[in-house]
Coordinates of C-alpha atoms and ligand atoms in Angstrom, one line a residue:
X1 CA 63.0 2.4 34.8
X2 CA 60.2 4.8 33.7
X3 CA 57.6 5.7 36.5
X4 CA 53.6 4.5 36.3
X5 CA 51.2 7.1 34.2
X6 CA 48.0 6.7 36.4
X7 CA 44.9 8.2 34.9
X8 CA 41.3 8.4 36.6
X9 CA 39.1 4.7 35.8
X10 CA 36.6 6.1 33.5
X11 CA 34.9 3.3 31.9
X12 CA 33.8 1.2 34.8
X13 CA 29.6 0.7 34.9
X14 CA 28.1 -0.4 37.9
X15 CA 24.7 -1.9 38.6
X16 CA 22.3 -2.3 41.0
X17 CA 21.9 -5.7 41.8
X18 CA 18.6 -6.9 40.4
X19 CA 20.0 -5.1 37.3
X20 CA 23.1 -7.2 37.4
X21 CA 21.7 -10.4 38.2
X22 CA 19.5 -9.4 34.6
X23 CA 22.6 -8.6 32.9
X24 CA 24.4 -12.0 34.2
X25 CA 21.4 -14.0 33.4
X26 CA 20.8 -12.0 29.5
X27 CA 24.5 -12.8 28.9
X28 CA 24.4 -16.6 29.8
X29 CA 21.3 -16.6 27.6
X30 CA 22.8 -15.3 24.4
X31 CA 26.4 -17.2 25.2
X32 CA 25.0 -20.4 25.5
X33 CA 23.5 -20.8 22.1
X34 CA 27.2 -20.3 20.8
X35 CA 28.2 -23.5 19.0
X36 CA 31.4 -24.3 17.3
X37 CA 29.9 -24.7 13.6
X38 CA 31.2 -27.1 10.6
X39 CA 29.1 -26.2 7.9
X40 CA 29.5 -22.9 6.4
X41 CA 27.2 -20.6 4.2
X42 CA 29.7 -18.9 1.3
X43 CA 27.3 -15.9 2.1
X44 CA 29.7 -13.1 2.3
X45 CA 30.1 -10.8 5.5
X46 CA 30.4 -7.5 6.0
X47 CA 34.4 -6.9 6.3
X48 CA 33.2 -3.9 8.8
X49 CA 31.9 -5.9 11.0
X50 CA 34.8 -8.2 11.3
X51 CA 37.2 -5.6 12.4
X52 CA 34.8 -4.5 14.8
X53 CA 35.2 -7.6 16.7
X54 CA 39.2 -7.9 16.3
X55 CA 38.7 -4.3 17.9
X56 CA 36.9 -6.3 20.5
X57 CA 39.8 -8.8 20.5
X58 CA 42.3 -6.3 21.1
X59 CA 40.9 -5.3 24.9
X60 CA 41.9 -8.2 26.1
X61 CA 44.0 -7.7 29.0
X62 CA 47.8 -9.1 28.9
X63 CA 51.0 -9.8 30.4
X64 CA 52.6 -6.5 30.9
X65 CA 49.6 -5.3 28.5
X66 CA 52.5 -6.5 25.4
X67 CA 49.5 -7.3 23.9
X68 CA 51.3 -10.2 22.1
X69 CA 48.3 -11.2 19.1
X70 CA 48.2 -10.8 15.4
X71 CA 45.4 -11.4 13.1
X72 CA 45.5 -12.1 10.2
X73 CA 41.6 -12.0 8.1
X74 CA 42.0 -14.3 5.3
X75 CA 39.0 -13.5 2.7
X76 CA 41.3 -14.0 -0.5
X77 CA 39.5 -17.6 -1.8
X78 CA 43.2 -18.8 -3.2
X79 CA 44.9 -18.2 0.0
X80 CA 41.6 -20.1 1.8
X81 CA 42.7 -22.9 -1.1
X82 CA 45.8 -22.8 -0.3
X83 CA 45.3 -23.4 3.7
X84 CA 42.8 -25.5 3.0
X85 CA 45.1 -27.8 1.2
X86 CA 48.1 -27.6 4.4
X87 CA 45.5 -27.9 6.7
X88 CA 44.6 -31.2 5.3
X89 CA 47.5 -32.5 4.2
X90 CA 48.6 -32.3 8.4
X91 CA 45.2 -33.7 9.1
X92 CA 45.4 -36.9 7.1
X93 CA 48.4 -37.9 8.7
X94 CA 47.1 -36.9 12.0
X95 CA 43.9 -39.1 11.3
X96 CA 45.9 -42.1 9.8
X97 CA 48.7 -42.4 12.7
X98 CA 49.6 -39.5 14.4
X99 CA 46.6 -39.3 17.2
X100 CA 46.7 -41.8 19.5
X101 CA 43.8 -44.4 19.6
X102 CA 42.8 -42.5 23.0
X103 CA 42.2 -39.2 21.1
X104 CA 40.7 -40.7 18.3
X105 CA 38.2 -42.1 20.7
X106 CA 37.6 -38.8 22.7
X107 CA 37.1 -36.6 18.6
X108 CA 34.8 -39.8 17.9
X109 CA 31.1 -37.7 19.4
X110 CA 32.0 -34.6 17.2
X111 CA 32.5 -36.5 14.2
X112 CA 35.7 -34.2 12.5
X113 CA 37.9 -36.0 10.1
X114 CA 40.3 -34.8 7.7
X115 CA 38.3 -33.2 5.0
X116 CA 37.7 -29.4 5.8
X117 CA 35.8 -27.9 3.3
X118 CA 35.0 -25.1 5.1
X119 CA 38.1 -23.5 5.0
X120 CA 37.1 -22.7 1.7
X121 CA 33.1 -22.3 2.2
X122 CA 33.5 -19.7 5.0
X123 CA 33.9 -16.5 3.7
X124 CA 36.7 -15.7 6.4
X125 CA 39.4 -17.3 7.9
X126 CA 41.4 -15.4 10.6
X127 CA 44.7 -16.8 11.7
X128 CA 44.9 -16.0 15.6
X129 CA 49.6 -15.7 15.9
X130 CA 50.9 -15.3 19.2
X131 CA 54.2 -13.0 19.0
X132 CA 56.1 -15.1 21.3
X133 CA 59.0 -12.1 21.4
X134 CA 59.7 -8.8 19.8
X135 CA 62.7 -8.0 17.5
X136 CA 64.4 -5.0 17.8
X137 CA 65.5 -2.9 15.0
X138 CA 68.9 -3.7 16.1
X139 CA 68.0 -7.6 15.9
X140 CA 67.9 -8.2 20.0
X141 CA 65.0 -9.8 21.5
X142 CA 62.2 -8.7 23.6
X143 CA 60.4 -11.0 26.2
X144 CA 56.9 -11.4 26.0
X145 CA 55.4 -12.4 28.9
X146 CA 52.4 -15.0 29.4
X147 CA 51.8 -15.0 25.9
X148 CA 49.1 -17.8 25.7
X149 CA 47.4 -16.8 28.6
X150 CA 46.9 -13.3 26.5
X151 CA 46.3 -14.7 23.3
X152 CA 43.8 -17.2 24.6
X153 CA 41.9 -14.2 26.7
X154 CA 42.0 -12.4 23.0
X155 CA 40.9 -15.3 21.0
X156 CA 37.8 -15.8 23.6
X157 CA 36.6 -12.0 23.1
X158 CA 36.9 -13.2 19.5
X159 CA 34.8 -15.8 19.4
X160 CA 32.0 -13.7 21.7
X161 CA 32.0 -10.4 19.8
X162 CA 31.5 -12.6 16.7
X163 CA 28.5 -14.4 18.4
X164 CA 27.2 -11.7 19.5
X165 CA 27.4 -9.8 15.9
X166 CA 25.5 -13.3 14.9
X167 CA 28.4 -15.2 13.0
X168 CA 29.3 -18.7 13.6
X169 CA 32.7 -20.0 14.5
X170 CA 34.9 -22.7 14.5
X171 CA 37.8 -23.0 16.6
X172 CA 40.4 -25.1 14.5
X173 CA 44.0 -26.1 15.3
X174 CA 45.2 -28.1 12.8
X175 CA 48.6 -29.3 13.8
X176 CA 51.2 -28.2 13.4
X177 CA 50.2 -25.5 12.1
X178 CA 53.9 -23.7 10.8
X179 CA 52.4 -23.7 7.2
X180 CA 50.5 -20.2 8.4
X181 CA 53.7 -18.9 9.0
X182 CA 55.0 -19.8 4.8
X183 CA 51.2 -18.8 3.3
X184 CA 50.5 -15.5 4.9
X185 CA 54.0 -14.2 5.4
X186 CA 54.0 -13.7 8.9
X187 CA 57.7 -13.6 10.5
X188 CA 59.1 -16.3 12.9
X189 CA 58.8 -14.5 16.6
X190 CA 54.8 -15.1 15.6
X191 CA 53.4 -18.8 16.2
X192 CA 50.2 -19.5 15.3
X193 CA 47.8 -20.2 18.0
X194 CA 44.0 -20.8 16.5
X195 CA 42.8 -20.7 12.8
X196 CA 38.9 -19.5 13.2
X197 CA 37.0 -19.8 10.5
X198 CA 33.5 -17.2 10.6
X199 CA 30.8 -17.0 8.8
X200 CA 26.9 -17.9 8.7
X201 CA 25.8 -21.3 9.1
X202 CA 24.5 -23.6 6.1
X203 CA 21.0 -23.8 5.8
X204 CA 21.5 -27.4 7.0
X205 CA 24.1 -27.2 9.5
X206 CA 24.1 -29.7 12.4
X207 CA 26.1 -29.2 15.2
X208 CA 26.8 -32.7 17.9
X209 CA 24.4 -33.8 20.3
X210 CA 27.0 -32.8 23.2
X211 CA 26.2 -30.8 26.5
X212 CA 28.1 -28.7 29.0
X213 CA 29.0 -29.4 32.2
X214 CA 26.7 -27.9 34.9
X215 CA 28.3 -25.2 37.3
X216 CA 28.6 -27.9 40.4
X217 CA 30.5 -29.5 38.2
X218 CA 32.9 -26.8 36.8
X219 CA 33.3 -24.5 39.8
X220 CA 33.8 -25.1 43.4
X221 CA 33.2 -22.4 46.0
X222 CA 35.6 -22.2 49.2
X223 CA 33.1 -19.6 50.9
Ligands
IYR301 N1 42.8 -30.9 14.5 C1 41.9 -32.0 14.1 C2 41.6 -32.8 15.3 C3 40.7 -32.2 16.4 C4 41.3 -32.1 17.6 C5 40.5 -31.7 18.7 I1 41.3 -31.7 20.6 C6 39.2 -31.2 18.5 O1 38.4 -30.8 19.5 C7 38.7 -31.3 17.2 C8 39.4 -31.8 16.2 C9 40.7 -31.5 13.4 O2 40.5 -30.3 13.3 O3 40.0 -32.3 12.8

């Protein structure tokens, strides 16, 4: 058992209140323009700029910091073909019989079906795995430990650093999604958690008419 290696907390920042309630307020302001975007400019983005926001990605805190994410930046347009083309092959069959008439109903307001064009519009695609364990050199096995919890903290710092930087995103999960695994090579301790696709918004995007819940609604206080 190795002992703890505890080193002053340097980064911490704190404000004075009216500053903090400024911050609060700035940051609801600029996260609640985010939407999840379906139509995609082929503009291209600066590659430095994405890995500035997986850099972003990777402070997400984790179980026993394992850090258990791997992304993978798809910008290669025959491997966007070929995804594209899994991607939908899963998504007809999801459309045509797998959902259940009660999901069907609840995707009906956004309008998705199973042509996704944008996986090839977008000028990146970055496949969000989850590294459910870790192999050894010697072959055994390494727990992970709450490993969606991490990767869906990670993800989340994704898709803000990337709306911050002033790309769009969509958050896609087409299911299942094991053909990520075949395409970009990516071993089989790692399961695929989220496919993003990032980029600027068409001209003429349109986004659904849909609204959040309020914060009566979404948080309780026992105070
Ligand atoms: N994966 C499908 C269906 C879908 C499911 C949910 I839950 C959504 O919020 C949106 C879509 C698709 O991408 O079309």
């Amino acid at each position: 058992m190795s002992t703890p290696r505890l080193v002053p907390l340097m980064g911490y920042q704190e404000y004075p209140v009216a500053e903090m309630r400024r911050r609060a307020a700035a940051f609801y302001d600029e996260m609640r323009r985010r939407r999840t975007v379906r139509h995609f400019s082929a503009r291209p983005v600066p590659r430095d700029v994405i890995e500035q926001c997986l850099r972003t990605a990777g402070t997400a805190p984790s179980g026993a910091n394992r850090q258990p994410w791997h992304f993978v930046v798809v910008g290669d347009p025959a491997l966007k073909r070929e995804i594209r083309v899994a991607a939908e092959r899963e998504e007809r069959e999801f459309y045509a019989g797998r959902a259940t008439d009660e999901w069907l109903e609840a995707l009906a307001p956004l309008g998705t079906d199973e042509h996704k064009p944008f996986l090839e519009t977008a000028p990146y695609l970055i496949a969000v795995f989850a590294e459910r364990y870790l192999v050894a050199a010697d072959g055994s096995r390494r727990a992970n430990y709450y490993v969606s919890e991490s990767v869906g903290l990670a993800t989340g710092l994704l898709v803000v650093a990337l709306h911050h930087a002033g790309l769009a995103t969509l958050t896609h999960t087409p299911s299942p999604m094991g053909f990520l695994n075949e395409i970009l090579h990516r071993p089989e301790n790692e399961r695929p958690f989220v496919l993003l696709v990032v980029g600027y918004p068409s001209a003429n995007a349109v986004v659904p008419d849909i609204a959040r819940k309020p914060l009566e609604t979404i948080a309780s206080f026992a105070c």
